Amino acid sequence: MGNPISHSRSPQIHQLFAQQCGERIDYSAILVDLGGFAQAVGNFHASGGRGLNVTVPFKEEAFALADTLTPRARLAGAVNTLLLHDNHAIEGDNSDGVGLVTDLQQNQQQTLAGKRILILGAGGAVRGVLGPILEQQPLHITLANRTPSRAEALAEQFQPHGSINGGGYEALNRVAPFEIIINGTSASLAGELPPLPDSLLTGQSFCYDMMYSAEPTPFMRWAAERGVQSSDGLGMLVEQAAESFWRWRQKRPQTKAVIEQIHSM
Ligand code: NDP
């Protein structure tokens, strides 16, 4: 469920998972009117629906609607996966963070432990991934955002979980390079790039854009022009879907082939 939703790749991803795992599913994209989310979930549940993914702009509403929350959903303050139980109870989970960490570590072969990580943005997506990234015990996370106060507030909230600070882009002119830079802003959607000095990179840095598109994003082009490896966020999308599938069906799909198939579609 989302709004807009027509661009979603999730129905194709879950159909491929179901084929691979020998499961019968009916997973389709449901466009929900703003203000109609709780009603739509109730109708879906009553008609026999057993699981839902939730995307923009309903992740906070899904968080509020759930009767119980997993610890990672509670920390994220947002829910992207609902489990609709037989006793009418609704459980909220969040698989976005584990999706990103799995893509970075297993598919992109990036170790997070002990690394200096820069994360751009301080919106819902960044909030969702901070807990699972901090669990991997990076050396330090710097958050940079267009509205510095949002990054400062988010960093303060997560300080009990690890070493993290937040601020604006201007401060990035005075810091040492990072091993991993993650773009969690929606700037790429508008074909834009946050102001980033070249001094953030070394030849060994790795750049990851949470957005995915057929063409390299402006952030990925910025990295490539400086000889730095990068990835888009399609792997994250497939990995968070696999985690949701696992929660619903207790079967863990193989993701590598699915990422390749979705890339080539
Ligand atoms: P939000 O609207 O919650 O947050 C947007 C963030 O981007 C804010 O930090 C905002 O800064 C910043 N921003 C927006 N435009 C610009 C710009 N032109 N220059 C600099 N910063 C900008 O969005 P989400 O957090 O939900 O999503 C962020 C991105 O993550 C999207 O591209 C989305 O597609 C992607 N995503 C990918 C997933 C995947 O599975 N691959 C899963 C979830 C999200 P400010 O606070 O100043 O407004």
mmCIF file with all atom_site columns, N, CA, C and O in Angstrom, residues 7-10 13 55 188-189 209-215 217 220 231-238 240 262-263:
data_model
loop_
_atom_site.group_PDB
_atom_site.id
_atom_site.type_symbol
_atom_site.label_atom_id
_atom_site.label_alt_id
_atom_site.label_comp_id
_atom_site.label_asym_id
_atom_site.label_entity_id
_atom_site.label_seq_id
_atom_site.pdbx_PDB_ins_code
_atom_site.Cartn_x
_atom_site.Cartn_y
_atom_site.Cartn_z
_atom_site.occupancy
_atom_site.B_iso_or_equiv
_atom_site.pdbx_formal_charge
_atom_site.auth_seq_id
_atom_site.auth_comp_id
_atom_site.auth_asym_id
_atom_site.auth_atom_id
_atom_site.pdbx_PDB_model_num
ATOM 1   N N  . HIS A 1 7   ? 4.769  2.771   -9.635  1.00 0.00 ? 7   HIS A N  1
ATOM 2   C CA . HIS A 1 7   ? 6.161  2.513   -10.008 1.00 0.00 ? 7   HIS A CA 1
ATOM 3   C C  . HIS A 1 7   ? 6.736  1.303   -9.270  1.00 0.00 ? 7   HIS A C  1
ATOM 4   O O  . HIS A 1 7   ? 7.846  0.862   -9.554  1.00 0.00 ? 7   HIS A O  1
ATOM 5   N N  . SER A 1 8   ? 5.985  0.728   -8.314  1.00 0.00 ? 8   SER A N  1
ATOM 6   C CA . SER A 1 8   ? 6.568  -0.267  -7.408  1.00 0.00 ? 8   SER A CA 1
ATOM 7   C C  . SER A 1 8   ? 7.011  -1.540  -8.130  1.00 0.00 ? 8   SER A C  1
ATOM 8   O O  . SER A 1 8   ? 6.277  -2.090  -8.954  1.00 0.00 ? 8   SER A O  1
ATOM 9   N N  . ARG A 1 9   ? 8.199  -2.007  -7.781  1.00 0.00 ? 9   ARG A N  1
ATOM 10  C CA . ARG A 1 9   ? 8.709  -3.272  -8.326  1.00 0.00 ? 9   ARG A CA 1
ATOM 11  C C  . ARG A 1 9   ? 8.343  -4.449  -7.407  1.00 0.00 ? 9   ARG A C  1
ATOM 12  O O  . ARG A 1 9   ? 8.652  -5.600  -7.712  1.00 0.00 ? 9   ARG A O  1
ATOM 13  N N  . SER A 1 10  ? 7.759  -4.147  -6.249  1.00 0.00 ? 10  SER A N  1
ATOM 14  C CA . SER A 1 10  ? 7.560  -5.194  -5.241  1.00 0.00 ? 10  SER A CA 1
ATOM 15  C C  . SER A 1 10  ? 6.679  -6.364  -5.717  1.00 0.00 ? 10  SER A C  1
ATOM 16  O O  . SER A 1 10  ? 6.980  -7.511  -5.383  1.00 0.00 ? 10  SER A O  1
ATOM 17  N N  . ILE A 1 13  ? 8.949  -8.685  -7.546  1.00 0.00 ? 13  ILE A N  1
ATOM 18  C CA . ILE A 1 13  ? 9.930  -9.298  -6.643  1.00 0.00 ? 13  ILE A CA 1
ATOM 19  C C  . ILE A 1 13  ? 9.276  -10.432 -5.843  1.00 0.00 ? 13  ILE A C  1
ATOM 20  O O  . ILE A 1 13  ? 9.805  -11.549 -5.768  1.00 0.00 ? 13  ILE A O  1
ATOM 21  N N  . THR A 1 55  ? 4.468  1.666   2.062   1.00 0.00 ? 55  THR A N  1
ATOM 22  C CA . THR A 1 55  ? 5.493  2.613   1.632   1.00 0.00 ? 55  THR A CA 1
ATOM 23  C C  . THR A 1 55  ? 4.976  4.045   1.746   1.00 0.00 ? 55  THR A C  1
ATOM 24  O O  . THR A 1 55  ? 3.899  4.278   2.310   1.00 0.00 ? 55  THR A O  1
ATOM 25  N N  . SER A 1 188 ? 18.173 12.658  -5.461  1.00 0.00 ? 188 SER A N  1
ATOM 26  C CA . SER A 1 188 ? 18.341 12.000  -6.764  1.00 0.00 ? 188 SER A CA 1
ATOM 27  C C  . SER A 1 188 ? 17.027 11.938  -7.535  1.00 0.00 ? 188 SER A C  1
ATOM 28  O O  . SER A 1 188 ? 17.021 11.939  -8.766  1.00 0.00 ? 188 SER A O  1
ATOM 29  N N  . LEU A 1 189 ? 15.913 11.870  -6.800  1.00 0.00 ? 189 LEU A N  1
ATOM 30  C CA . LEU A 1 189 ? 14.592 11.820  -7.451  1.00 0.00 ? 189 LEU A CA 1
ATOM 31  C C  . LEU A 1 189 ? 14.383 13.054  -8.321  1.00 0.00 ? 189 LEU A C  1
ATOM 32  O O  . LEU A 1 189 ? 13.739 12.982  -9.366  1.00 0.00 ? 189 LEU A O  1
ATOM 33  N N  . ASP A 1 209 ? 23.675 4.688   -3.137  1.00 0.00 ? 209 ASP A N  1
ATOM 34  C CA . ASP A 1 209 ? 22.477 5.535   -3.233  1.00 0.00 ? 209 ASP A CA 1
ATOM 35  C C  . ASP A 1 209 ? 21.259 4.670   -2.920  1.00 0.00 ? 209 ASP A C  1
ATOM 36  O O  . ASP A 1 209 ? 21.032 3.654   -3.591  1.00 0.00 ? 209 ASP A O  1
ATOM 37  N N  . MET A 1 210 ? 20.478 5.045   -1.915  1.00 0.00 ? 210 MET A N  1
ATOM 38  C CA . MET A 1 210 ? 19.306 4.243   -1.578  1.00 0.00 ? 210 MET A CA 1
ATOM 39  C C  . MET A 1 210 ? 18.247 4.303   -2.672  1.00 0.00 ? 210 MET A C  1
ATOM 40  O O  . MET A 1 210 ? 17.375 3.455   -2.750  1.00 0.00 ? 210 MET A O  1
ATOM 41  N N  . MET A 1 211 ? 18.333 5.308   -3.541  1.00 0.00 ? 211 MET A N  1
ATOM 42  C CA . MET A 1 211 ? 17.398 5.358   -4.660  1.00 0.00 ? 211 MET A CA 1
ATOM 43  C C  . MET A 1 211 ? 17.849 4.384   -5.752  1.00 0.00 ? 211 MET A C  1
ATOM 44  O O  . MET A 1 211 ? 19.032 4.099   -5.874  1.00 0.00 ? 211 MET A O  1
ATOM 45  N N  . TYR A 1 212 ? 16.900 3.879   -6.522  1.00 0.00 ? 212 TYR A N  1
ATOM 46  C CA . TYR A 1 212 ? 17.267 3.018   -7.652  1.00 0.00 ? 212 TYR A CA 1
ATOM 47  C C  . TYR A 1 212 ? 16.587 3.552   -8.906  1.00 0.00 ? 212 TYR A C  1
ATOM 48  O O  . TYR A 1 212 ? 15.498 4.107   -8.854  1.00 0.00 ? 212 TYR A O  1
ATOM 49  N N  . SER A 1 213 ? 17.292 3.413   -10.020 1.00 0.00 ? 213 SER A N  1
ATOM 50  C CA . SER A 1 213 ? 16.716 3.834   -11.303 1.00 0.00 ? 213 SER A CA 1
ATOM 51  C C  . SER A 1 213 ? 17.484 3.136   -12.405 1.00 0.00 ? 213 SER A C  1
ATOM 52  O O  . SER A 1 213 ? 18.567 2.594   -12.166 1.00 0.00 ? 213 SER A O  1
ATOM 53  N N  . ALA A 1 214 ? 16.916 3.156   -13.590 1.00 0.00 ? 214 ALA A N  1
ATOM 54  C CA . ALA A 1 214 ? 17.560 2.457   -14.713 1.00 0.00 ? 214 ALA A CA 1
ATOM 55  C C  . ALA A 1 214 ? 18.933 3.075   -15.009 1.00 0.00 ? 214 ALA A C  1
ATOM 56  O O  . ALA A 1 214 ? 19.884 2.369   -15.326 1.00 0.00 ? 214 ALA A O  1
ATOM 57  N N  . GLU A 1 215 ? 19.039 4.389   -14.871 1.00 0.00 ? 215 GLU A N  1
ATOM 58  C CA . GLU A 1 215 ? 20.302 5.095   -15.143 1.00 0.00 ? 215 GLU A CA 1
ATOM 59  C C  . GLU A 1 215 ? 21.041 5.360   -13.833 1.00 0.00 ? 215 GLU A C  1
ATOM 60  O O  . GLU A 1 215 ? 20.407 5.483   -12.791 1.00 0.00 ? 215 GLU A O  1
ATOM 61  N N  . THR A 1 217 ? 22.406 7.315   -10.808 1.00 0.00 ? 217 THR A N  1
ATOM 62  C CA . THR A 1 217 ? 21.873 8.539   -10.202 1.00 0.00 ? 217 THR A CA 1
ATOM 63  C C  . THR A 1 217 ? 22.970 9.613   -10.195 1.00 0.00 ? 217 THR A C  1
ATOM 64  O O  . THR A 1 217 ? 24.156 9.306   -10.364 1.00 0.00 ? 217 THR A O  1
ATOM 65  N N  . MET A 1 220 ? 25.686 8.611   -7.892  1.00 0.00 ? 220 MET A N  1
ATOM 66  C CA . MET A 1 220 ? 26.552 7.550   -8.434  1.00 0.00 ? 220 MET A CA 1
ATOM 67  C C  . MET A 1 220 ? 27.503 8.119   -9.486  1.00 0.00 ? 220 MET A C  1
ATOM 68  O O  . MET A 1 220 ? 28.665 7.707   -9.579  1.00 0.00 ? 220 MET A O  1
ATOM 69  N N  . SER A 1 231 ? 26.885 1.885   -5.847  1.00 0.00 ? 231 SER A N  1
ATOM 70  C CA . SER A 1 231 ? 25.735 1.020   -6.145  1.00 0.00 ? 231 SER A CA 1
ATOM 71  C C  . SER A 1 231 ? 24.464 1.818   -5.963  1.00 0.00 ? 231 SER A C  1
ATOM 72  O O  . SER A 1 231 ? 24.418 2.750   -5.156  1.00 0.00 ? 231 SER A O  1
ATOM 73  N N  . ASP A 1 232 ? 23.406 1.425   -6.682  1.00 0.00 ? 232 ASP A N  1
ATOM 74  C CA . ASP A 1 232 ? 22.090 2.010   -6.389  1.00 0.00 ? 232 ASP A CA 1
ATOM 75  C C  . ASP A 1 232 ? 21.384 1.155   -5.332  1.00 0.00 ? 232 ASP A C  1
ATOM 76  O O  . ASP A 1 232 ? 21.978 0.217   -4.801  1.00 0.00 ? 232 ASP A O  1
ATOM 77  N N  . GLY A 1 233 ? 20.114 1.475   -5.026  1.00 0.00 ? 233 GLY A N  1
ATOM 78  C CA . GLY A 1 233 ? 19.424 0.838   -3.901  1.00 0.00 ? 233 GLY A CA 1
ATOM 79  C C  . GLY A 1 233 ? 18.523 -0.325  -4.281  1.00 0.00 ? 233 GLY A C  1
ATOM 80  O O  . GLY A 1 233 ? 17.697 -0.746  -3.453  1.00 0.00 ? 233 GLY A O  1
ATOM 81  N N  . LEU A 1 234 ? 18.696 -0.877  -5.493  1.00 0.00 ? 234 LEU A N  1
ATOM 82  C CA . LEU A 1 234 ? 17.811 -1.979  -5.883  1.00 0.00 ? 234 LEU A CA 1
ATOM 83  C C  . LEU A 1 234 ? 18.029 -3.217  -4.996  1.00 0.00 ? 234 LEU A C  1
ATOM 84  O O  . LEU A 1 234 ? 17.079 -3.910  -4.623  1.00 0.00 ? 234 LEU A O  1
ATOM 85  N N  . GLY A 1 235 ? 19.291 -3.471  -4.662  1.00 0.00 ? 235 GLY A N  1
ATOM 86  C CA . GLY A 1 235 ? 19.591 -4.616  -3.786  1.00 0.00 ? 235 GLY A CA 1
ATOM 87  C C  . GLY A 1 235 ? 18.925 -4.465  -2.424  1.00 0.00 ? 235 GLY A C  1
ATOM 88  O O  . GLY A 1 235 ? 18.411 -5.427  -1.855  1.00 0.00 ? 235 GLY A O  1
ATOM 89  N N  . MET A 1 236 ? 18.904 -3.229  -1.911  1.00 0.00 ? 236 MET A N  1
ATOM 90  C CA . MET A 1 236 ? 18.226 -2.968  -0.635  1.00 0.00 ? 236 MET A CA 1
ATOM 91  C C  . MET A 1 236 ? 16.738 -3.287  -0.754  1.00 0.00 ? 236 MET A C  1
ATOM 92  O O  . MET A 1 236 ? 16.144 -3.909  0.135   1.00 0.00 ? 236 MET A O  1
ATOM 93  N N  . LEU A 1 237 ? 16.153 -2.869  -1.886  1.00 0.00 ? 237 LEU A N  1
ATOM 94  C CA . LEU A 1 237 ? 14.727 -3.112  -2.097  1.00 0.00 ? 237 LEU A CA 1
ATOM 95  C C  . LEU A 1 237 ? 14.432 -4.613  -2.084  1.00 0.00 ? 237 LEU A C  1
ATOM 96  O O  . LEU A 1 237 ? 13.483 -5.074  -1.439  1.00 0.00 ? 237 LEU A O  1
ATOM 97  N N  . VAL A 1 238 ? 15.269 -5.385  -2.793  1.00 0.00 ? 238 VAL A N  1
ATOM 98  C CA . VAL A 1 238 ? 15.041 -6.835  -2.870  1.00 0.00 ? 238 VAL A CA 1
ATOM 99  C C  . VAL A 1 238 ? 15.305 -7.485  -1.502  1.00 0.00 ? 238 VAL A C  1
ATOM 100 O O  . VAL A 1 238 ? 14.558 -8.367  -1.069  1.00 0.00 ? 238 VAL A O  1
ATOM 101 N N  . GLN A 1 240 ? 15.033 -6.063  1.527   1.00 0.00 ? 240 GLN A N  1
ATOM 102 C CA . GLN A 1 240 ? 13.969 -5.788  2.506   1.00 0.00 ? 240 GLN A CA 1
ATOM 103 C C  . GLN A 1 240 ? 12.729 -6.610  2.169   1.00 0.00 ? 240 GLN A C  1
ATOM 104 O O  . GLN A 1 240 ? 12.019 -7.067  3.062   1.00 0.00 ? 240 GLN A O  1
ATOM 105 N N  . ILE A 1 262 ? 15.497 -8.427  -11.774 1.00 0.00 ? 262 ILE A N  1
ATOM 106 C CA . ILE A 1 262 ? 14.795 -7.130  -11.684 1.00 0.00 ? 262 ILE A CA 1
ATOM 107 C C  . ILE A 1 262 ? 15.624 -6.042  -12.373 1.00 0.00 ? 262 ILE A C  1
ATOM 108 O O  . ILE A 1 262 ? 15.084 -5.172  -13.054 1.00 0.00 ? 262 ILE A O  1
ATOM 109 N N  . HIS A 1 263 ? 16.956 -6.117  -12.227 1.00 0.00 ? 263 HIS A N  1
ATOM 110 C CA . HIS A 1 263 ? 17.844 -5.152  -12.895 1.00 0.00 ? 263 HIS A CA 1
ATOM 111 C C  . HIS A 1 263 ? 17.641 -5.177  -14.405 1.00 0.00 ? 263 HIS A C  1
ATOM 112 O O  . HIS A 1 263 ? 17.673 -4.133  -15.057 1.00 0.00 ? 263 HIS A O  1
#
